[in-house]
Short mmCIF file of C-alpha atoms and ligand atoms in Angstrom, two decimals:
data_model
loop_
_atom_site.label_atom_id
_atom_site.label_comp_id
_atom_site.label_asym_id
_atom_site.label_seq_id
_atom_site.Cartn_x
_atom_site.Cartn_y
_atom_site.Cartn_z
CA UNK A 17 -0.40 -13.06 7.12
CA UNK A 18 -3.37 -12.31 4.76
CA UNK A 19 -3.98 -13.85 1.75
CA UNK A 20 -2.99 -12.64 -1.53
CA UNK A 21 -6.22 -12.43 -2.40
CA UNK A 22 -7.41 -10.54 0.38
CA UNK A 23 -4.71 -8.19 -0.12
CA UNK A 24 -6.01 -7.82 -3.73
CA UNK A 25 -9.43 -7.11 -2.48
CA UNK A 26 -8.24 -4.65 -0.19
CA UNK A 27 -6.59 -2.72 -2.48
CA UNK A 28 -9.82 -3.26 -4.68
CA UNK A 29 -11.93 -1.42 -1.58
CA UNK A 30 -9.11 1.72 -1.54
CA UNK A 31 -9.49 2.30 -5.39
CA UNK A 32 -12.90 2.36 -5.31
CA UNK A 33 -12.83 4.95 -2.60
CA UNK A 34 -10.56 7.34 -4.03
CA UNK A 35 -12.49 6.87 -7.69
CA UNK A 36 -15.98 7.33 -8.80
CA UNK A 37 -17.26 3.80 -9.76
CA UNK A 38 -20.60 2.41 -9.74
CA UNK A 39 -20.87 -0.17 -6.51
CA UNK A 40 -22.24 -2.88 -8.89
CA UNK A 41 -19.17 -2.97 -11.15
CA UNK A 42 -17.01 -2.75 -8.06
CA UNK A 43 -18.79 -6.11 -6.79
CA UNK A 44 -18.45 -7.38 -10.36
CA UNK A 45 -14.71 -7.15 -9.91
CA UNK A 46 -14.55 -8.90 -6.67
CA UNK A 47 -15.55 -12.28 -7.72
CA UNK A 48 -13.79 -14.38 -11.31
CA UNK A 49 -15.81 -15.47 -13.96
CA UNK A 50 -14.45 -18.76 -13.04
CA UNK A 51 -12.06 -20.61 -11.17
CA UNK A 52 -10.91 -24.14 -12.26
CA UNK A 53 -9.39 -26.76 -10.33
CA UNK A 54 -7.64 -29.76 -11.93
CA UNK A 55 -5.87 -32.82 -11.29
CA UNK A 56 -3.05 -34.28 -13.41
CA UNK A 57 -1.98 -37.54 -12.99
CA UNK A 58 1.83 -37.93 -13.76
CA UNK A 59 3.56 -41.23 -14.44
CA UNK A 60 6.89 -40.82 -12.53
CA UNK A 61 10.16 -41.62 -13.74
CA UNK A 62 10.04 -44.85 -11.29
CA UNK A 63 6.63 -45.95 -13.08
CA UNK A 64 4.71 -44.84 -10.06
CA UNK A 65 1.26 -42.06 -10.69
CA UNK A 66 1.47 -39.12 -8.50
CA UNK A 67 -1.56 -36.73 -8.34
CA UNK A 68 -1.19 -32.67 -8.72
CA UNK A 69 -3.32 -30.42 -8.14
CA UNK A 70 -3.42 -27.33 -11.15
CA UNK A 71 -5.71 -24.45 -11.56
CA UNK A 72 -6.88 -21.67 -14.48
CA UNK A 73 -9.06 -18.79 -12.88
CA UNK A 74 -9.99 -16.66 -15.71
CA UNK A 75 -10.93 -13.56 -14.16
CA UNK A 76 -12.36 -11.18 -16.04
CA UNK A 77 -12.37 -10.89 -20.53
CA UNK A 78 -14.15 -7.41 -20.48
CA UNK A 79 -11.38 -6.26 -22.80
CA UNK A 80 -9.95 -9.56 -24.75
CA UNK A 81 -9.33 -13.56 -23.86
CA UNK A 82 -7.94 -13.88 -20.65
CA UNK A 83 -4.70 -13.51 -20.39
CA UNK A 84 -1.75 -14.64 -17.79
CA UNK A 85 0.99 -16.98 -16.64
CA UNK A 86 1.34 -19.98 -15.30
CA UNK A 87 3.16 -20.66 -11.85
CA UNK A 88 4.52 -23.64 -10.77
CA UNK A 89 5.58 -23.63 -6.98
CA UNK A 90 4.87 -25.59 -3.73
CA UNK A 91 3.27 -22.98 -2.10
CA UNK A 92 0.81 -21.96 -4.98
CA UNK A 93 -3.16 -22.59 -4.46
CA UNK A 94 -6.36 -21.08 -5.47
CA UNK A 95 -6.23 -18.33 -3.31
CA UNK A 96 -3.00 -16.70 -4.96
CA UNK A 97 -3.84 -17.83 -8.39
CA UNK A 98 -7.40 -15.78 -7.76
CA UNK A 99 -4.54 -12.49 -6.88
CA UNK A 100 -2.92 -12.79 -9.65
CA UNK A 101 -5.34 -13.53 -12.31
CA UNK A 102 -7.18 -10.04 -10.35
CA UNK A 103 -4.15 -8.24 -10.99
CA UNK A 104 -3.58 -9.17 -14.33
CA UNK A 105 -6.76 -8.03 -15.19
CA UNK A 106 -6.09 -4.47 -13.97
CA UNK A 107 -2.53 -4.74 -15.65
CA UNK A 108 -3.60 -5.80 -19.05
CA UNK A 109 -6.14 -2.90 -18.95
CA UNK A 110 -3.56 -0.40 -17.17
CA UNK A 111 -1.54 -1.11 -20.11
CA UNK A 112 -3.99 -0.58 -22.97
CA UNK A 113 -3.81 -4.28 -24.74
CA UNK A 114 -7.19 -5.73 -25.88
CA UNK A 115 -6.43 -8.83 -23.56
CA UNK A 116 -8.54 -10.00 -20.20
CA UNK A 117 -6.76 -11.25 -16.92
CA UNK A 118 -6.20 -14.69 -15.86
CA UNK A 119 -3.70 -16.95 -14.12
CA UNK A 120 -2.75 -20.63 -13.86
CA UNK A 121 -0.38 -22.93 -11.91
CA UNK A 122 0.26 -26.28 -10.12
CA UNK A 123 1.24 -26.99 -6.48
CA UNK A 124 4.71 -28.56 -7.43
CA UNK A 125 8.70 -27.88 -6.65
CA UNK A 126 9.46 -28.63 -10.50
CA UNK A 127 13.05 -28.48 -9.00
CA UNK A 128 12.04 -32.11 -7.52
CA UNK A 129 10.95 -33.64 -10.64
CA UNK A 130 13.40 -34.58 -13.70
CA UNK A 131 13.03 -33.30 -17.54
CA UNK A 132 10.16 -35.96 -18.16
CA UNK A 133 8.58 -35.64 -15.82
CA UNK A 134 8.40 -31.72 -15.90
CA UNK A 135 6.94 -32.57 -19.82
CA UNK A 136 4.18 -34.74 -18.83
CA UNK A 137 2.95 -32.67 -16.01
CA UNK A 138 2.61 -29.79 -18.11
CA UNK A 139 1.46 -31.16 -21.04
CA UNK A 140 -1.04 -33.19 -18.97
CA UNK A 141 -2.03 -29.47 -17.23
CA UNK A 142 -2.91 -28.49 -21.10
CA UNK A 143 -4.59 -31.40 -21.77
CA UNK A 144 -7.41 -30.91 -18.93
CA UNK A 145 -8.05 -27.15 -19.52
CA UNK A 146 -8.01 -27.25 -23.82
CA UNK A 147 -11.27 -26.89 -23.93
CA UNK A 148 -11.09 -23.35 -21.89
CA UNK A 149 -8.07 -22.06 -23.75
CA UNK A 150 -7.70 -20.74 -27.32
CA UNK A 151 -5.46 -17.58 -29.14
CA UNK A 152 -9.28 -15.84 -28.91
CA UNK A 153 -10.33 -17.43 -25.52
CA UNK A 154 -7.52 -17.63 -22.87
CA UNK A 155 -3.73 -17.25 -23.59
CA UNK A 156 -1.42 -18.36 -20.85
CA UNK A 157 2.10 -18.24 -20.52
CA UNK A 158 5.45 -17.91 -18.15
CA UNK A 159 5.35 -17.01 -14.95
CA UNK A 160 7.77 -18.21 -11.59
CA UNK A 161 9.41 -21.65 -12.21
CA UNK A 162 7.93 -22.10 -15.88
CA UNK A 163 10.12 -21.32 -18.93
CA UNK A 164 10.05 -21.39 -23.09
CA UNK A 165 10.49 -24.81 -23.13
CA UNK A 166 7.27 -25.38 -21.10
CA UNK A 167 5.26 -23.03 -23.21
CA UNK A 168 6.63 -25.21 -26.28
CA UNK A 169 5.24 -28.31 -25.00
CA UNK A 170 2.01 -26.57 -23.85
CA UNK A 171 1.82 -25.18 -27.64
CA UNK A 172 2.76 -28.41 -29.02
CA UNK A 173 0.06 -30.35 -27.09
CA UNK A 174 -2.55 -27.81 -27.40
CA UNK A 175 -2.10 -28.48 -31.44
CA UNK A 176 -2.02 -32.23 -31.01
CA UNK A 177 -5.61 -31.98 -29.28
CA UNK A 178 -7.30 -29.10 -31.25
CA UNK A 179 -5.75 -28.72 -34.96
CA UNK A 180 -4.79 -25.10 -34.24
CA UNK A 181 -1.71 -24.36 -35.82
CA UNK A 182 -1.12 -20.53 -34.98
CA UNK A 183 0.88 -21.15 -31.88
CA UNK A 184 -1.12 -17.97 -30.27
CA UNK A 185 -3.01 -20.22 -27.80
CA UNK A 186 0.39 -19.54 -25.72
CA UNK A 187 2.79 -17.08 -25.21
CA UNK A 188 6.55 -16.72 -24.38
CA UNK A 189 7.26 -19.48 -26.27
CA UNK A 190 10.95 -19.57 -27.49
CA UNK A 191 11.47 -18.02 -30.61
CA UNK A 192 12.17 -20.93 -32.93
CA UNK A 193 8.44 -21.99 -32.14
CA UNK A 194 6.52 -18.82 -32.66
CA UNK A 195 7.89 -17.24 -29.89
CA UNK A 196 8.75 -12.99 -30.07
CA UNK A 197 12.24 -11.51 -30.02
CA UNK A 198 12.46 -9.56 -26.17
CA UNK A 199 10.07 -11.93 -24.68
CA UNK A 200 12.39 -12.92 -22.49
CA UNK A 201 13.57 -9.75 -21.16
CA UNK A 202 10.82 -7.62 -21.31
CA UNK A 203 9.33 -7.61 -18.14
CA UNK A 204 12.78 -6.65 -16.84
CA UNK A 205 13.58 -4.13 -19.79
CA UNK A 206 9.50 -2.78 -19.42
CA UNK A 207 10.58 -1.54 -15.15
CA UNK A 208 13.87 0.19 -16.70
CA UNK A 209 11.31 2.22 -19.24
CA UNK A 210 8.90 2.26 -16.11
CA UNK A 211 11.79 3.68 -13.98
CA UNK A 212 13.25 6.26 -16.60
CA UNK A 213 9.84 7.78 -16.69
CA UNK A 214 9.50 8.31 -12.93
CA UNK A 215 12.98 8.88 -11.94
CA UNK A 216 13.13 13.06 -12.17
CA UNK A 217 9.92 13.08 -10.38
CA UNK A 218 11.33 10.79 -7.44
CA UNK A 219 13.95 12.87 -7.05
CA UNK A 220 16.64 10.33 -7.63
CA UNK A 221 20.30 10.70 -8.29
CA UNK A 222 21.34 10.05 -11.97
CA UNK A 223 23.36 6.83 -11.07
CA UNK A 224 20.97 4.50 -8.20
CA UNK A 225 22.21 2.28 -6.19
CA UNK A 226 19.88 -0.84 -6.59
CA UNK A 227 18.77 -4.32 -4.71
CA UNK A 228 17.25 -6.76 -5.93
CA UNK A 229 15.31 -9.43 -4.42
CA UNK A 230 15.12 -12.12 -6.92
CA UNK A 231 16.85 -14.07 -9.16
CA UNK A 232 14.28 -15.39 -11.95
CA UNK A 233 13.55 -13.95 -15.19
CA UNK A 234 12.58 -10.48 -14.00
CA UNK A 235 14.83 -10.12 -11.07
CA UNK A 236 18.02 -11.45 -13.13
CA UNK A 237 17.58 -9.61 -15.93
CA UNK A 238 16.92 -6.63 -14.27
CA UNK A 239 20.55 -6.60 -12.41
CA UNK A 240 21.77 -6.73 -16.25
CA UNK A 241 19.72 -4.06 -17.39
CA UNK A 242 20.01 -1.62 -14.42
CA UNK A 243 24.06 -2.42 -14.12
CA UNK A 244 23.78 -1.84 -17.66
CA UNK A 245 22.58 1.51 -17.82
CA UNK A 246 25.17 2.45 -15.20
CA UNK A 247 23.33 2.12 -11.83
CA UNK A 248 25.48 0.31 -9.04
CA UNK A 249 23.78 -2.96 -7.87
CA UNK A 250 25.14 -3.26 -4.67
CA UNK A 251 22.81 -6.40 -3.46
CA UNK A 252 21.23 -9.56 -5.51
CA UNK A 253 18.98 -12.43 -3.77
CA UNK A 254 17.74 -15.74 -4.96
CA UNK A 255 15.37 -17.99 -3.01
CA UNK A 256 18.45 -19.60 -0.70
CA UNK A 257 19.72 -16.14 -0.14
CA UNK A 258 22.07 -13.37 -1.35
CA UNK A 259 25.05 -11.10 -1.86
CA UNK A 260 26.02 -7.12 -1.26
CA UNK A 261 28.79 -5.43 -2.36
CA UNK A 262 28.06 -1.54 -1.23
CA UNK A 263 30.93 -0.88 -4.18
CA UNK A 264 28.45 -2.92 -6.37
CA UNK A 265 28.13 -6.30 -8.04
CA UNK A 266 29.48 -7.71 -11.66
CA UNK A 267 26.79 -8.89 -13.25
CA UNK A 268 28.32 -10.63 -15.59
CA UNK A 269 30.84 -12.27 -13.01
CA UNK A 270 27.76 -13.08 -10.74
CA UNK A 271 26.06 -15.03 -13.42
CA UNK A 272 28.77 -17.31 -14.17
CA UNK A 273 29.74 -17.62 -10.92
CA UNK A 274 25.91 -18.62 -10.22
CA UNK A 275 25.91 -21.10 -13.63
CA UNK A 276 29.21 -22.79 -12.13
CA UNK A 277 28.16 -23.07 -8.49
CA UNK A 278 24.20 -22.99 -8.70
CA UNK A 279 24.12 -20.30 -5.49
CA UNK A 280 24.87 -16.56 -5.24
CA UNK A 281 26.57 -17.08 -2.20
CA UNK A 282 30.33 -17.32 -1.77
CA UNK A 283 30.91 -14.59 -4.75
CA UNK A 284 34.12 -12.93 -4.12
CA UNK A 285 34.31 -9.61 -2.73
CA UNK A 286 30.11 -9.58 -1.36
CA UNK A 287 28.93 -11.02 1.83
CA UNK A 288 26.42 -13.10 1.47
CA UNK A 289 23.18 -11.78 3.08
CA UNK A 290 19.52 -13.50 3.76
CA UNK A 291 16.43 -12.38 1.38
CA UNK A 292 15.18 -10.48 4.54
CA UNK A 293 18.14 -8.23 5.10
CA UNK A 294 18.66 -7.43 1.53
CA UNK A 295 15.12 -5.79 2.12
CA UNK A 296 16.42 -3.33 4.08
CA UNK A 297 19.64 -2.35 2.93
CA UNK A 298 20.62 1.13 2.12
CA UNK A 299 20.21 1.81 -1.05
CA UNK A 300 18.17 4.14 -3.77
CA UNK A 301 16.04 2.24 -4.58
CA UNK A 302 14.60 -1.68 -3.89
CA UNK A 303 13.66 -4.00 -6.53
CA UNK A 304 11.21 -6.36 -5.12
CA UNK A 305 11.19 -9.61 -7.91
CA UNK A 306 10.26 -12.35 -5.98
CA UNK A 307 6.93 -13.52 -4.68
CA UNK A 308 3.86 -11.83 -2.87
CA UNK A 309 4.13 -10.03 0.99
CA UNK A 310 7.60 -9.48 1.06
CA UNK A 311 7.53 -5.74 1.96
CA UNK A 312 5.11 -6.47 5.07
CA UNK A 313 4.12 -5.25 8.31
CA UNK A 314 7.16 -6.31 10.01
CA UNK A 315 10.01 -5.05 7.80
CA UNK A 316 8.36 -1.92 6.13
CA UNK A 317 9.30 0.47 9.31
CA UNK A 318 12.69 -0.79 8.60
CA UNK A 319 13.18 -0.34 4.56
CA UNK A 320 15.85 2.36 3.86
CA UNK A 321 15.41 2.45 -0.11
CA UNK A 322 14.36 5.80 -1.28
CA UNK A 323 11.74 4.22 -3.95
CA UNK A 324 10.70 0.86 -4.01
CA UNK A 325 9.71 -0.67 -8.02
CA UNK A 326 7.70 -3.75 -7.39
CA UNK A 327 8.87 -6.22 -9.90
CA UNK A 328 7.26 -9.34 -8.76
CA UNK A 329 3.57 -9.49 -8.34
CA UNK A 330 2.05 -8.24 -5.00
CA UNK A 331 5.12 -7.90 -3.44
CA UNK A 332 3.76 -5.50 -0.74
CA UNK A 333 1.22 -5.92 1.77
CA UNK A 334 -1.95 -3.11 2.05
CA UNK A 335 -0.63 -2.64 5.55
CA UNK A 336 3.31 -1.70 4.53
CA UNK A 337 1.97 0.35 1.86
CA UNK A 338 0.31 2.30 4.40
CA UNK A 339 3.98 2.45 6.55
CA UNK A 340 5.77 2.78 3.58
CA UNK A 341 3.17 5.89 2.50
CA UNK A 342 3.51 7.69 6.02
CA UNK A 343 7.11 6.97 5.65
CA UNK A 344 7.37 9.25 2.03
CA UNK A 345 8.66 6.48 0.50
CA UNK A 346 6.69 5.78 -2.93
CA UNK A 347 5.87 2.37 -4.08
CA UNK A 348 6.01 2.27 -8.30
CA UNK A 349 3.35 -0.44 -8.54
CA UNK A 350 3.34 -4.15 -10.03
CA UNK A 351 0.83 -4.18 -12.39
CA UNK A 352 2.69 -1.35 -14.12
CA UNK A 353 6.47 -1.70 -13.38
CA UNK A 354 6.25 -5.87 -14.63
CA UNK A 355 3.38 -4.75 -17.47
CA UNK A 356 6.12 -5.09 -19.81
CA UNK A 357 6.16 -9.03 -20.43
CA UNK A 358 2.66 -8.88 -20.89
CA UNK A 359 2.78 -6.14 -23.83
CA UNK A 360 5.24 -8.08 -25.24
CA UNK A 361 3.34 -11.47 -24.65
CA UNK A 362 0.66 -9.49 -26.77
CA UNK A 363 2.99 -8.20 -29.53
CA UNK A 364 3.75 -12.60 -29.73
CA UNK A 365 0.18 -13.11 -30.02
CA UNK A 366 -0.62 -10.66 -33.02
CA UNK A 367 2.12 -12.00 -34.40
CA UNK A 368 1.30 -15.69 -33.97
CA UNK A 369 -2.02 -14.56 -35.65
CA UNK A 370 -0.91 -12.49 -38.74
CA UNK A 371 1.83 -14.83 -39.35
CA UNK A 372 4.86 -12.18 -38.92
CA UNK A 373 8.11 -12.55 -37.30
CA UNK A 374 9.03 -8.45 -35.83
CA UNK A 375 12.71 -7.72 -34.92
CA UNK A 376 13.83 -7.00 -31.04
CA UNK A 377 14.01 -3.40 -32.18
CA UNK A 378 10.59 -3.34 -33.33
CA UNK A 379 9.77 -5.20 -30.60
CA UNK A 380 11.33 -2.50 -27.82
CA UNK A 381 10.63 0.71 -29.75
CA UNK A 382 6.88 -0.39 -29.64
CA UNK A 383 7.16 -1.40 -26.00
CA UNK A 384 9.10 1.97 -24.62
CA UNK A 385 6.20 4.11 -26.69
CA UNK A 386 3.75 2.62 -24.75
CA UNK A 387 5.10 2.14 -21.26
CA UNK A 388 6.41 6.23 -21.61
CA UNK A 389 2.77 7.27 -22.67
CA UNK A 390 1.44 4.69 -19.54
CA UNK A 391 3.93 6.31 -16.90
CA UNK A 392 3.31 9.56 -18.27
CA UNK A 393 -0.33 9.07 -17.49
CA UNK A 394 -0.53 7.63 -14.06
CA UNK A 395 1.96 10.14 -12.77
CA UNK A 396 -0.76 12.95 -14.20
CA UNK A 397 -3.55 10.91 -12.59
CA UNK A 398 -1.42 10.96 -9.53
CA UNK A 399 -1.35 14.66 -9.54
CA UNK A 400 -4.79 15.25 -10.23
CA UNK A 401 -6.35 12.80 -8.23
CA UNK A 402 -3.20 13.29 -4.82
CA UNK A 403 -3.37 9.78 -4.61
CA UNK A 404 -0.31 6.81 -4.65
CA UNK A 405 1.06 5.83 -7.64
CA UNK A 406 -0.75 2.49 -6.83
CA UNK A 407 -4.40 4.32 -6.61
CA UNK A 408 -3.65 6.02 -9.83
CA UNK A 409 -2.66 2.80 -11.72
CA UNK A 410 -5.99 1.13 -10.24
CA UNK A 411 -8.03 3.81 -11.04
CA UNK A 412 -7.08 4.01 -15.01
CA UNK A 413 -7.14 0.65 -15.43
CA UNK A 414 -10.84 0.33 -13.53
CA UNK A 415 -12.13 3.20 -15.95
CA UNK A 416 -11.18 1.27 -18.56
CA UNK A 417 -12.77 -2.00 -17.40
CA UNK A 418 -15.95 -0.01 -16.15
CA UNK A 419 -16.26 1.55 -19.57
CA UNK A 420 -16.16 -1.20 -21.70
CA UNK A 421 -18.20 -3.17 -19.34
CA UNK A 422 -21.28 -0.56 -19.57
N1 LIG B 516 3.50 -13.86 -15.77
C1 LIG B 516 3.67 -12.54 -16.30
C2 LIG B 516 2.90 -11.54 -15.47
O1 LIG B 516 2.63 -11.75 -14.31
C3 LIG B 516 3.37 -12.47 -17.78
C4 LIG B 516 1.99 -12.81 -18.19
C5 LIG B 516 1.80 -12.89 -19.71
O2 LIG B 516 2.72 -12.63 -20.45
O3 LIG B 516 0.68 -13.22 -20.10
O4 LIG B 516 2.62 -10.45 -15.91
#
């Protein structure tokens, strides 16, 4: 399987096919400004130092300080932190927020290491990049495996080294230390606005059937909001596996039964299915909110969902997209769908900066205004253009790059 970065680049290649760029900028975007590679020692809870190896690529600030999450995962390295800090790039500008793309993350199962030792890795990941980060420089924040409470010790630290007291170095921090009301569930609540937007023009049913691959931040919270609204979601993964229930799942019953138990599995009334076969269960549509490839070469032939709304980053491979596009099924892209827990990491930062605290309502009014007027104008760029939903999102967020850049 290709790299997420070479997927990136491939998609890169199609945009700037079906749009009208100049080949210099296009080479521009191909390459970071910089890529950083660090290692943090961490003193053990058995008084032993164990090495691990972090990264910040800060890809591109055209259009503001680089902005992204950090991921902390045993499969991470430079190659996927490159894809991501790409695609947050295009995302950041997609969504028309003054903010650059960038990524971070360290090779590490956090679920492996206790409380303390969780602290001093990521305060120690802080402590090597300070001088590269900065509320007007680069502004991480969550992404898979890292929560409030890291961003609070990354905020804390940050302050202990540089004197800067506005908090905004960091966002998604929780909301007792400067973090924004809806942070948490925006990315999730952001794909419902997403979806409402596109749903007449996919042609699907009022009530969905949904599945959801993923149980994190995004994917969890998305089986709330979706059953929520009244959609049926019939299947629900986490990384050991998952559970279907064509009659559809409790949400509310599922979480508690995963708080008590710490699996999906066993939940009365669902069989318990593997992340692969939850991929291609019948359903409207397919929630993709895990990690990168999933939707790939092998499986894509085999997807029944009517739509698929990528959730997680880079969920599908160039190659399914192509399946999946012969196919007439229509991808509703990443760096759109999950755009909403960056807007909302933005609305943290302005606030960090001018010192104001807004309520959830503010926070979500100013959120569904701008992801309606975002849908609303890659589905016309669609149109104009006859191009994927993908293509379109590329191509607005590239003009906006291309234009600042001149
Ligand atoms: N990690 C999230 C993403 O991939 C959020 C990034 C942010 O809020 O800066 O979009």
């Amino acid at each position: 399987m290709k790299n997420p970065f070479d997927n990136a680049m491939s998609q890169l290649d199609q945009a700037a096919r079906a749009g009208n760029f100049g080949h210099a900028f296009i080479s521009r975007m191909k390459v970071p400004d910089r890529d950083i590679r660090i290692s943090i020692p961490v003193e053990m809870d058995d008084g032993s130092i164990k090495i691990f190896e972090g990264y910040r690529v800060e890809y591109n600030n055209t259009l503001g300080p680089y902005k992204g999450g950090i991921r902390y995962h045993p499969d991470t390295d430079i190659n996927e932190i490159k894809a991501l800090a790409f695609w947050m790039t295009l995302k950041c500008a997609a969504a028309g927020i003054p903010m650059g793309g960038g990524k971070g993350g360290v090779t590490v199962d956090p679920k492996n290491l206790s409380k303390g030792e969780l602290e001093r890795l990521s305060r120690g990941w802080v402590r090597r990049l300070a001088d590269v980060l900065g509320p007007r420089k680069d502004v991480p924040a969550p992404d898979v495996n890292t929560t409030p409470e890291i961003m609070a010790w990354i905020a804390d630290e940050f302050e202990k080294i540089t004197g800067d007291k506005t908090k905004a170095v960091i966002t998604g921090k929780p909301i007792d230390k400067g973090g924004s009301e809806g942070r948490n569930t925006s990315t999730a609540q952001g794909a419902f606005y997403v979806f409402e937007k596109f749903k007449k023009e996919l042609g699907l049913p009022e009530k969905c059937a949904v599945a959801i691959q993923g149980f994190g931040n995004a994917g969890s919270f998305a089986g709330v909001v979706f059953s929520r609204a009244g959609h049926k979601v019939v299947a629900i993964s986490d990384s050991k596996g998952g559970v279907y229930n064509p009659l559809g799942l409790d949400m509310d019953k599922l979480l508690e039964h995963k708080k008590s138990t710490g699996t999906l599995s066993g939940f009365s009334g669902a069989k318990n299915i593997s992340n692969m076969e939850l991929l291609e269960i019948e359903c409207d549509l397919l929630i993709p909110a895990a990690l990168e490839n999933q939707i790939n070469e092998t499986n894509a032939e085999k997807i029944k969902a009517k739509v698929v709304l990528e959730l997680a980053n880079g969920p599908t491979t160039p190659e399914a997209d192509e399946i999946l596009f012969k196919r007439d099924v229509p991808i509703v892209p990443d760096i759109l769908v999950n755009s909403g827990g960056v807007i909302v990491s933005y609305f943290e930062w302005e606030q960090n900066l001018k010192k104001e605290h807004w309520s959830e309502k503010e926070v979500f009014d100013k959120l569904k205004k701008m992801l309606e007027e975002n849908s609303e104008k890659i589905l016309k760029k669609s149109k104009e253009l006859k191009t994927t939903f993908r293509m379109s999102t590329f191509i607005v967020a590239l003009e906006r790059i291309e234009e600042k850049m001149i």
